[in-house]
C-alpha cells in the first residue's frame, strides 16, 4: 500500500487515449483528477494546474487543507478548507467550466476570487446556482432534482453572454445572460473566506471558449470520473 508522507506529490497521469482537456488551445486551468496533488500527511497542500498556465492552487495553513483519498478532495465547511492561487485567472468573454463534485448542502462556494469581492460560482440553494461577475449576479435553476449529491456540472458562456448550465450532461432550461470578467483564484471559498464548500471535488476544468463540441467532450470526461 502506498504510504502518504509529508510533502508527497502525486503526479501520474490517467490519460488512456482519446480527447484530453490539454488538446484545447483555450484551456486556462485544469485541476486534474488524481494528478498534481501534493500531500501534507493525508491532506492537500497543493493541486497543480495541469494546463501550461500555472494557476496552481495552494494551502499553507494545515487546518484549511482538504483531505485526500484516491483522487477525491474532501472539503469541510467548518474548517474552511480551500485552495488558492497566487495569480488570478480572468475570463473576459466566452468560457466553459466543468466540475465533478458532491456537495453536502447549499450556500457553498465552488469557484471564486478570494481577492476581489463579488466574483464567484456558488450553490445558492438546493435548486439554484448563483454566478456573480463584476458585482452583478444571476441564478440558474435546475429543471428538477437538487444540487446536493454526487454529479458533474458544466457551465458555459457564449459570445453574447448567455449562460447555460448542464447537470450530468443535460442542459437545463433556465438560461441567464451575464457580461463582465469572471475572476477566479480560489477553490472552495469567496472573499474573504466566506461560504466555504462542504463535500467532495474530483476535477475542475476551465476554458476561455465555448462550443458544442467542447461541452460534449467535457461532459464525457467528467461522466467517467
PDB file of C-alpha atoms in Angstrom:
ATOM      1  CA  UNK A   1       0.000   0.000   0.000  1.00  0.00           C
ATOM      2  CA  UNK A   2       1.238   3.474  -0.864  1.00  0.00           C
ATOM      3  CA  UNK A   3       2.285   5.431   2.217  1.00  0.00           C
ATOM      4  CA  UNK A   4       1.144   9.055   2.352  1.00  0.00           C
ATOM      5  CA  UNK A   5       4.075  11.131   3.571  1.00  0.00           C
ATOM      6  CA  UNK A   6       4.669  14.784   4.299  1.00  0.00           C
ATOM      7  CA  UNK A   7       5.150  16.748   1.090  1.00  0.00           C
ATOM      8  CA  UNK A   8       4.476  13.797  -1.173  1.00  0.00           C
ATOM      9  CA  UNK A   9       3.447  14.728  -4.716  1.00  0.00           C
ATOM     10  CA  UNK A  10       1.122  12.577  -6.811  1.00  0.00           C
ATOM     11  CA  UNK A  11       1.820  13.431 -10.434  1.00  0.00           C
ATOM     12  CA  UNK A  12       0.954  10.386 -12.518  1.00  0.00           C
ATOM     13  CA  UNK A  13      -1.498  10.844 -15.388  1.00  0.00           C
ATOM     14  CA  UNK A  14      -4.520   8.621 -16.057  1.00  0.00           C
ATOM     15  CA  UNK A  15      -4.820   9.526 -19.737  1.00  0.00           C
ATOM     16  CA  UNK A  16      -5.501   6.421 -21.826  1.00  0.00           C
ATOM     17  CA  UNK A  17      -6.102   7.959 -25.242  1.00  0.00           C
ATOM     18  CA  UNK A  18      -8.853   9.933 -26.940  1.00  0.00           C
ATOM     19  CA  UNK A  19      -9.716  13.558 -26.189  1.00  0.00           C
ATOM     20  CA  UNK A  20      -7.939  15.322 -23.329  1.00  0.00           C
ATOM     21  CA  UNK A  21      -8.511  18.850 -21.938  1.00  0.00           C
ATOM     22  CA  UNK A  22      -4.960  19.824 -22.896  1.00  0.00           C
ATOM     23  CA  UNK A  23      -5.849  19.197 -26.541  1.00  0.00           C
ATOM     24  CA  UNK A  24      -7.699  22.531 -26.360  1.00  0.00           C
ATOM     25  CA  UNK A  25      -5.768  25.753 -27.002  1.00  0.00           C
ATOM     26  CA  UNK A  26      -8.339  27.597 -24.853  1.00  0.00           C
ATOM     27  CA  UNK A  27      -7.583  25.533 -21.741  1.00  0.00           C
ATOM     28  CA  UNK A  28      -6.910  28.049 -18.960  1.00  0.00           C
ATOM     29  CA  UNK A  29      -6.656  25.776 -15.908  1.00  0.00           C
ATOM     30  CA  UNK A  30      -7.070  22.072 -15.255  1.00  0.00           C
ATOM     31  CA  UNK A  31      -7.172  20.620 -11.768  1.00  0.00           C
ATOM     32  CA  UNK A  32      -6.890  17.062 -12.941  1.00  0.00           C
ATOM     33  CA  UNK A  33      -8.291  14.096 -11.085  1.00  0.00           C
ATOM     34  CA  UNK A  34      -5.574  12.306  -9.082  1.00  0.00           C
ATOM     35  CA  UNK A  35      -2.779  14.315 -10.754  1.00  0.00           C
ATOM     36  CA  UNK A  36      -0.522  17.047  -9.388  1.00  0.00           C
ATOM     37  CA  UNK A  37      -1.537  16.537  -5.763  1.00  0.00           C
ATOM     38  CA  UNK A  38       0.980  17.382  -3.035  1.00  0.00           C
ATOM     39  CA  UNK A  39       0.111  15.901   0.346  1.00  0.00           C
ATOM     40  CA  UNK A  40       0.753  17.036   3.880  1.00  0.00           C
ATOM     41  CA  UNK A  41       0.117  13.692   5.514  1.00  0.00           C
ATOM     42  CA  UNK A  42      -3.275  12.805   4.019  1.00  0.00           C
ATOM     43  CA  UNK A  43      -4.311  16.423   3.317  1.00  0.00           C
ATOM     44  CA  UNK A  44      -3.791  18.502   0.168  1.00  0.00           C
ATOM     45  CA  UNK A  45      -1.334  21.378   0.370  1.00  0.00           C
ATOM     46  CA  UNK A  46      -1.139  21.868  -3.410  1.00  0.00           C
ATOM     47  CA  UNK A  47      -3.110  20.977  -6.537  1.00  0.00           C
ATOM     48  CA  UNK A  48      -1.004  21.668  -9.618  1.00  0.00           C
ATOM     49  CA  UNK A  49      -2.587  23.188 -12.703  1.00  0.00           C
ATOM     50  CA  UNK A  50      -2.238  20.584 -15.487  1.00  0.00           C
ATOM     51  CA  UNK A  51      -2.532  23.300 -18.141  1.00  0.00           C
ATOM     52  CA  UNK A  52       0.529  25.284 -19.218  1.00  0.00           C
ATOM     53  CA  UNK A  53      -0.653  28.419 -17.381  1.00  0.00           C
ATOM     54  CA  UNK A  54       0.485  27.579 -13.827  1.00  0.00           C
ATOM     55  CA  UNK A  55      -2.639  28.631 -11.911  1.00  0.00           C
ATOM     56  CA  UNK A  56      -1.621  26.203  -9.200  1.00  0.00           C
ATOM     57  CA  UNK A  57      -3.810  26.103  -6.072  1.00  0.00           C
ATOM     58  CA  UNK A  58      -2.067  26.002  -2.680  1.00  0.00           C
ATOM     59  CA  UNK A  59      -2.961  25.974   1.004  1.00  0.00           C
ATOM     60  CA  UNK A  60      -0.202  26.589   3.537  1.00  0.00           C
ATOM     61  CA  UNK A  61      -2.482  26.545   6.587  1.00  0.00           C
ATOM     62  CA  UNK A  62      -2.712  22.901   7.647  1.00  0.00           C
ATOM     63  CA  UNK A  63      -6.148  23.216   9.265  1.00  0.00           C
ATOM     64  CA  UNK A  64      -7.585  24.578   5.993  1.00  0.00           C
ATOM     65  CA  UNK A  65      -6.215  21.814   3.767  1.00  0.00           C
ATOM     66  CA  UNK A  66      -8.837  19.480   2.268  1.00  0.00           C
ATOM     67  CA  UNK A  67      -8.435  15.749   2.876  1.00  0.00           C
ATOM     68  CA  UNK A  68      -7.428  13.431   0.033  1.00  0.00           C
ATOM     69  CA  UNK A  69      -8.205   9.846  -0.877  1.00  0.00           C
ATOM     70  CA  UNK A  70      -7.947   8.101  -4.256  1.00  0.00           C
ATOM     71  CA  UNK A  71      -8.479  11.181  -6.413  1.00  0.00           C
ATOM     72  CA  UNK A  72     -11.120  12.794  -4.200  1.00  0.00           C
ATOM     73  CA  UNK A  73     -10.622  16.021  -2.242  1.00  0.00           C
ATOM     74  CA  UNK A  74     -12.941  16.384   0.766  1.00  0.00           C
ATOM     75  CA  UNK A  75     -13.718  19.909   1.958  1.00  0.00           C
ATOM     76  CA  UNK A  76     -15.179  20.561   5.431  1.00  0.00           C
ATOM     77  CA  UNK A  77     -17.162  23.764   5.791  1.00  0.00           C
ATOM     78  CA  UNK A  78     -16.403  24.154   9.494  1.00  0.00           C
ATOM     79  CA  UNK A  79     -12.648  24.013   8.820  1.00  0.00           C
ATOM     80  CA  UNK A  80     -12.880  26.469   5.902  1.00  0.00           C
ATOM     81  CA  UNK A  81     -10.979  24.028   3.688  1.00  0.00           C
ATOM     82  CA  UNK A  82      -9.881  25.767   0.486  1.00  0.00           C
ATOM     83  CA  UNK A  83      -7.104  26.117  -2.077  1.00  0.00           C
ATOM     84  CA  UNK A  84      -5.874  29.392  -3.579  1.00  0.00           C
ATOM     85  CA  UNK A  85      -3.719  30.572  -6.468  1.00  0.00           C
ATOM     86  CA  UNK A  86      -1.158  33.359  -6.212  1.00  0.00           C
ATOM     87  CA  UNK A  87      -2.385  34.705  -9.561  1.00  0.00           C
ATOM     88  CA  UNK A  88      -5.936  35.257 -10.725  1.00  0.00           C
ATOM     89  CA  UNK A  89      -7.498  33.728 -13.820  1.00  0.00           C
ATOM     90  CA  UNK A  90      -9.648  36.258 -15.724  1.00  0.00           C
ATOM     91  CA  UNK A  91     -12.378  35.077 -18.111  1.00  0.00           C
ATOM     92  CA  UNK A  92     -13.360  38.126 -20.151  1.00  0.00           C
ATOM     93  CA  UNK A  93     -15.622  36.671 -22.839  1.00  0.00           C
ATOM     94  CA  UNK A  94     -16.678  33.095 -23.599  1.00  0.00           C
ATOM     95  CA  UNK A  95     -15.938  30.362 -21.093  1.00  0.00           C
ATOM     96  CA  UNK A  96     -16.580  26.740 -20.245  1.00  0.00           C
ATOM     97  CA  UNK A  97     -16.213  25.457 -16.678  1.00  0.00           C
ATOM     98  CA  UNK A  98     -16.536  21.761 -15.837  1.00  0.00           C
ATOM     99  CA  UNK A  99     -16.598  20.328 -12.313  1.00  0.00           C
ATOM    100  CA  UNK A 100     -17.052  16.854 -10.809  1.00  0.00           C
ATOM    101  CA  UNK A 101     -18.332  17.341  -7.263  1.00  0.00           C
ATOM    102  CA  UNK A 102     -20.580  16.121  -4.460  1.00  0.00           C
ATOM    103  CA  UNK A 103     -21.837  18.939  -2.199  1.00  0.00           C
ATOM    104  CA  UNK A 104     -23.496  18.024   1.103  1.00  0.00           C
ATOM    105  CA  UNK A 105     -25.704  21.127   1.349  1.00  0.00           C
ATOM    106  CA  UNK A 106     -26.385  24.540  -0.205  1.00  0.00           C
ATOM    107  CA  UNK A 107     -24.915  28.041   0.300  1.00  0.00           C
ATOM    108  CA  UNK A 108     -21.479  26.776  -0.721  1.00  0.00           C
ATOM    109  CA  UNK A 109     -18.786  28.369  -2.899  1.00  0.00           C
ATOM    110  CA  UNK A 110     -17.319  26.208  -5.670  1.00  0.00           C
ATOM    111  CA  UNK A 111     -15.003  28.624  -7.512  1.00  0.00           C
ATOM    112  CA  UNK A 112     -14.380  32.299  -6.784  1.00  0.00           C
ATOM    113  CA  UNK A 113     -11.969  35.102  -6.180  1.00  0.00           C
ATOM    114  CA  UNK A 114     -10.830  35.359  -2.584  1.00  0.00           C
ATOM    115  CA  UNK A 115      -9.065  38.604  -3.515  1.00  0.00           C
ATOM    116  CA  UNK A 116     -11.809  40.527  -5.324  1.00  0.00           C
ATOM    117  CA  UNK A 117     -15.323  40.894  -3.947  1.00  0.00           C
ATOM    118  CA  UNK A 118     -18.431  39.768  -5.840  1.00  0.00           C
ATOM    119  CA  UNK A 119     -16.774  37.143  -8.067  1.00  0.00           C
ATOM    120  CA  UNK A 120     -17.991  33.578  -7.603  1.00  0.00           C
ATOM    121  CA  UNK A 121     -19.769  30.404  -8.722  1.00  0.00           C
ATOM    122  CA  UNK A 122     -21.866  29.266  -5.781  1.00  0.00           C
ATOM    123  CA  UNK A 123     -24.564  26.735  -4.933  1.00  0.00           C
ATOM    124  CA  UNK A 124     -27.018  29.259  -3.510  1.00  0.00           C
ATOM    125  CA  UNK A 125     -29.905  26.912  -2.726  1.00  0.00           C
ATOM    126  CA  UNK A 126     -30.639  23.248  -3.293  1.00  0.00           C
ATOM    127  CA  UNK A 127     -32.008  24.149  -6.752  1.00  0.00           C
ATOM    128  CA  UNK A 128     -30.181  27.375  -7.742  1.00  0.00           C
ATOM    129  CA  UNK A 129     -26.627  28.036  -8.929  1.00  0.00           C
ATOM    130  CA  UNK A 130     -25.566  31.667  -8.412  1.00  0.00           C
ATOM    131  CA  UNK A 131     -22.971  33.260 -10.670  1.00  0.00           C
ATOM    132  CA  UNK A 132     -21.690  36.720  -9.707  1.00  0.00           C
ATOM    133  CA  UNK A 133     -19.396  38.680 -12.011  1.00  0.00           C
ATOM    134  CA  UNK A 134     -18.300  42.298 -11.551  1.00  0.00           C
ATOM    135  CA  UNK A 135     -20.879  42.706  -8.793  1.00  0.00           C
ATOM    136  CA  UNK A 136     -23.853  41.537 -10.874  1.00  0.00           C
ATOM    137  CA  UNK A 137     -25.426  38.176 -10.131  1.00  0.00           C
ATOM    138  CA  UNK A 138     -27.825  35.753 -11.767  1.00  0.00           C
ATOM    139  CA  UNK A 139     -29.268  32.458 -10.596  1.00  0.00           C
ATOM    140  CA  UNK A 140     -29.768  29.415 -12.804  1.00  0.00           C
ATOM    141  CA  UNK A 141     -32.396  26.948 -11.600  1.00  0.00           C
ATOM    142  CA  UNK A 142     -32.418  23.202 -12.095  1.00  0.00           C
ATOM    143  CA  UNK A 143     -35.208  21.631 -14.135  1.00  0.00           C
ATOM    144  CA  UNK A 144     -35.661  19.123 -11.319  1.00  0.00           C
ATOM    145  CA  UNK A 145     -33.729  17.457  -8.529  1.00  0.00           C
ATOM    146  CA  UNK A 146     -31.155  19.046  -6.267  1.00  0.00           C
ATOM    147  CA  UNK A 147     -27.591  20.313  -6.175  1.00  0.00           C
ATOM    148  CA  UNK A 148     -26.977  18.143  -3.110  1.00  0.00           C
ATOM    149  CA  UNK A 149     -25.397  14.819  -4.097  1.00  0.00           C
ATOM    150  CA  UNK A 150     -22.800  13.358  -6.477  1.00  0.00           C
ATOM    151  CA  UNK A 151     -22.837  14.721 -10.048  1.00  0.00           C
ATOM    152  CA  UNK A 152     -20.973  16.842 -12.572  1.00  0.00           C
ATOM    153  CA  UNK A 153     -21.664  20.374 -13.837  1.00  0.00           C
ATOM    154  CA  UNK A 154     -20.675  22.234 -16.971  1.00  0.00           C
ATOM    155  CA  UNK A 155     -21.305  25.983 -17.112  1.00  0.00           C
ATOM    156  CA  UNK A 156     -20.839  27.793 -20.419  1.00  0.00           C
ATOM    157  CA  UNK A 157     -20.985  31.422 -21.539  1.00  0.00           C
ATOM    158  CA  UNK A 158     -21.209  32.186 -25.244  1.00  0.00           C
ATOM    159  CA  UNK A 159     -20.108  35.283 -27.172  1.00  0.00           C
ATOM    160  CA  UNK A 160     -23.421  37.005 -26.357  1.00  0.00           C
ATOM    161  CA  UNK A 161     -23.021  36.430 -22.613  1.00  0.00           C
ATOM    162  CA  UNK A 162     -25.613  33.649 -22.459  1.00  0.00           C
ATOM    163  CA  UNK A 163     -25.004  31.278 -19.522  1.00  0.00           C
ATOM    164  CA  UNK A 164     -26.079  27.669 -19.889  1.00  0.00           C
ATOM    165  CA  UNK A 165     -25.906  25.056 -17.147  1.00  0.00           C
ATOM    166  CA  UNK A 166     -25.521  21.316 -17.760  1.00  0.00           C
ATOM    167  CA  UNK A 167     -26.054  18.835 -14.947  1.00  0.00           C
ATOM    168  CA  UNK A 168     -24.881  15.288 -15.652  1.00  0.00           C
ATOM    169  CA  UNK A 169     -24.728  16.191 -19.338  1.00  0.00           C
ATOM    170  CA  UNK A 170     -28.246  17.611 -19.590  1.00  0.00           C
ATOM    171  CA  UNK A 171     -28.752  21.287 -20.472  1.00  0.00           C
ATOM    172  CA  UNK A 172     -31.132  22.971 -18.046  1.00  0.00           C
ATOM    173  CA  UNK A 173     -33.989  25.042 -19.445  1.00  0.00           C
ATOM    174  CA  UNK A 174     -33.199  28.127 -17.380  1.00  0.00           C
ATOM    175  CA  UNK A 175     -30.546  30.306 -19.019  1.00  0.00           C
ATOM    176  CA  UNK A 176     -29.283  33.727 -17.962  1.00  0.00           C
ATOM    177  CA  UNK A 177     -27.203  36.497 -19.510  1.00  0.00           C
ATOM    178  CA  UNK A 178     -24.216  37.953 -17.664  1.00  0.00           C
ATOM    179  CA  UNK A 179     -21.326  40.000 -19.047  1.00  0.00           C
ATOM    180  CA  UNK A 180     -18.069  41.060 -17.425  1.00  0.00           C
ATOM    181  CA  UNK A 181     -14.801  39.474 -16.350  1.00  0.00           C
ATOM    182  CA  UNK A 182     -15.081  36.377 -14.161  1.00  0.00           C
ATOM    183  CA  UNK A 183     -12.099  36.328 -11.803  1.00  0.00           C
ATOM    184  CA  UNK A 184     -11.016  33.042 -10.184  1.00  0.00           C
ATOM    185  CA  UNK A 185      -8.205  32.430  -7.710  1.00  0.00           C
ATOM    186  CA  UNK A 186      -9.772  30.056  -5.180  1.00  0.00           C
ATOM    187  CA  UNK A 187     -11.471  26.697  -4.851  1.00  0.00           C
ATOM    188  CA  UNK A 188     -13.948  26.413  -2.001  1.00  0.00           C
ATOM    189  CA  UNK A 189     -14.232  29.995  -0.669  1.00  0.00           C
ATOM    190  CA  UNK A 190     -15.041  33.528  -1.796  1.00  0.00           C
ATOM    191  CA  UNK A 191     -13.792  36.853  -0.422  1.00  0.00           C
ATOM    192  CA  UNK A 192     -12.993  36.805   2.373  1.00  0.00           C
ATOM    193  CA  UNK A 193     -13.110  33.100   3.298  1.00  0.00           C
ATOM    194  CA  UNK A 194     -16.917  33.148   3.060  1.00  0.00           C
ATOM    195  CA  UNK A 195     -19.408  30.359   2.294  1.00  0.00           C
ATOM    196  CA  UNK A 196     -16.805  27.563   2.342  1.00  0.00           C
ATOM    197  CA  UNK A 197     -17.516  24.408   0.367  1.00  0.00           C
ATOM    198  CA  UNK A 198     -18.608  21.210   2.104  1.00  0.00           C
ATOM    199  CA  UNK A 199     -18.335  17.943   0.206  1.00  0.00           C
ATOM    200  CA  UNK A 200     -16.003  16.471  -2.394  1.00  0.00           C
ATOM    201  CA  UNK A 201     -14.390  17.648  -5.631  1.00  0.00           C
ATOM    202  CA  UNK A 202     -12.614  15.354  -8.098  1.00  0.00           C
ATOM    203  CA  UNK A 203     -11.754  17.600 -11.048  1.00  0.00           C
ATOM    204  CA  UNK A 204     -12.123  21.149 -12.371  1.00  0.00           C
ATOM    205  CA  UNK A 205     -11.575  22.286 -15.980  1.00  0.00           C
ATOM    206  CA  UNK A 206     -11.660  25.939 -17.107  1.00  0.00           C
ATOM    207  CA  UNK A 207     -11.572  27.168 -20.727  1.00  0.00           C
ATOM    208  CA  UNK A 208     -11.757  30.601 -22.373  1.00  0.00           C
ATOM    209  CA  UNK A 209     -14.026  29.335 -25.159  1.00  0.00           C
ATOM    210  CA  UNK A 210     -17.443  27.774 -25.675  1.00  0.00           C
ATOM    211  CA  UNK A 211     -18.687  25.346 -28.304  1.00  0.00           C
ATOM    212  CA  UNK A 212     -20.986  22.368 -28.681  1.00  0.00           C
ATOM    213  CA  UNK A 213     -18.035  20.055 -29.259  1.00  0.00           C
ATOM    214  CA  UNK A 214     -16.097  21.269 -26.239  1.00  0.00           C
ATOM    215  CA  UNK A 215     -19.142  20.965 -23.994  1.00  0.00           C
ATOM    216  CA  UNK A 216     -19.721  17.403 -25.175  1.00  0.00           C
ATOM    217  CA  UNK A 217     -16.085  16.445 -24.558  1.00  0.00           C
ATOM    218  CA  UNK A 218     -16.027  17.974 -21.063  1.00  0.00           C
ATOM    219  CA  UNK A 219     -19.285  16.251 -20.156  1.00  0.00           C
ATOM    220  CA  UNK A 220     -17.997  12.914 -21.422  1.00  0.00           C
ATOM    221  CA  UNK A 221     -14.774  13.138 -19.438  1.00  0.00           C
ATOM    222  CA  UNK A 222     -16.482  14.159 -16.209  1.00  0.00           C
ATOM    223  CA  UNK A 223     -19.033  11.380 -16.628  1.00  0.00           C
ATOM    224  CA  UNK A 224     -16.197   8.863 -16.499  1.00  0.00           C
ATOM    225  CA  UNK A 225     -14.669  10.064 -13.240  1.00  0.00           C
TER     226      UNK A 225
END
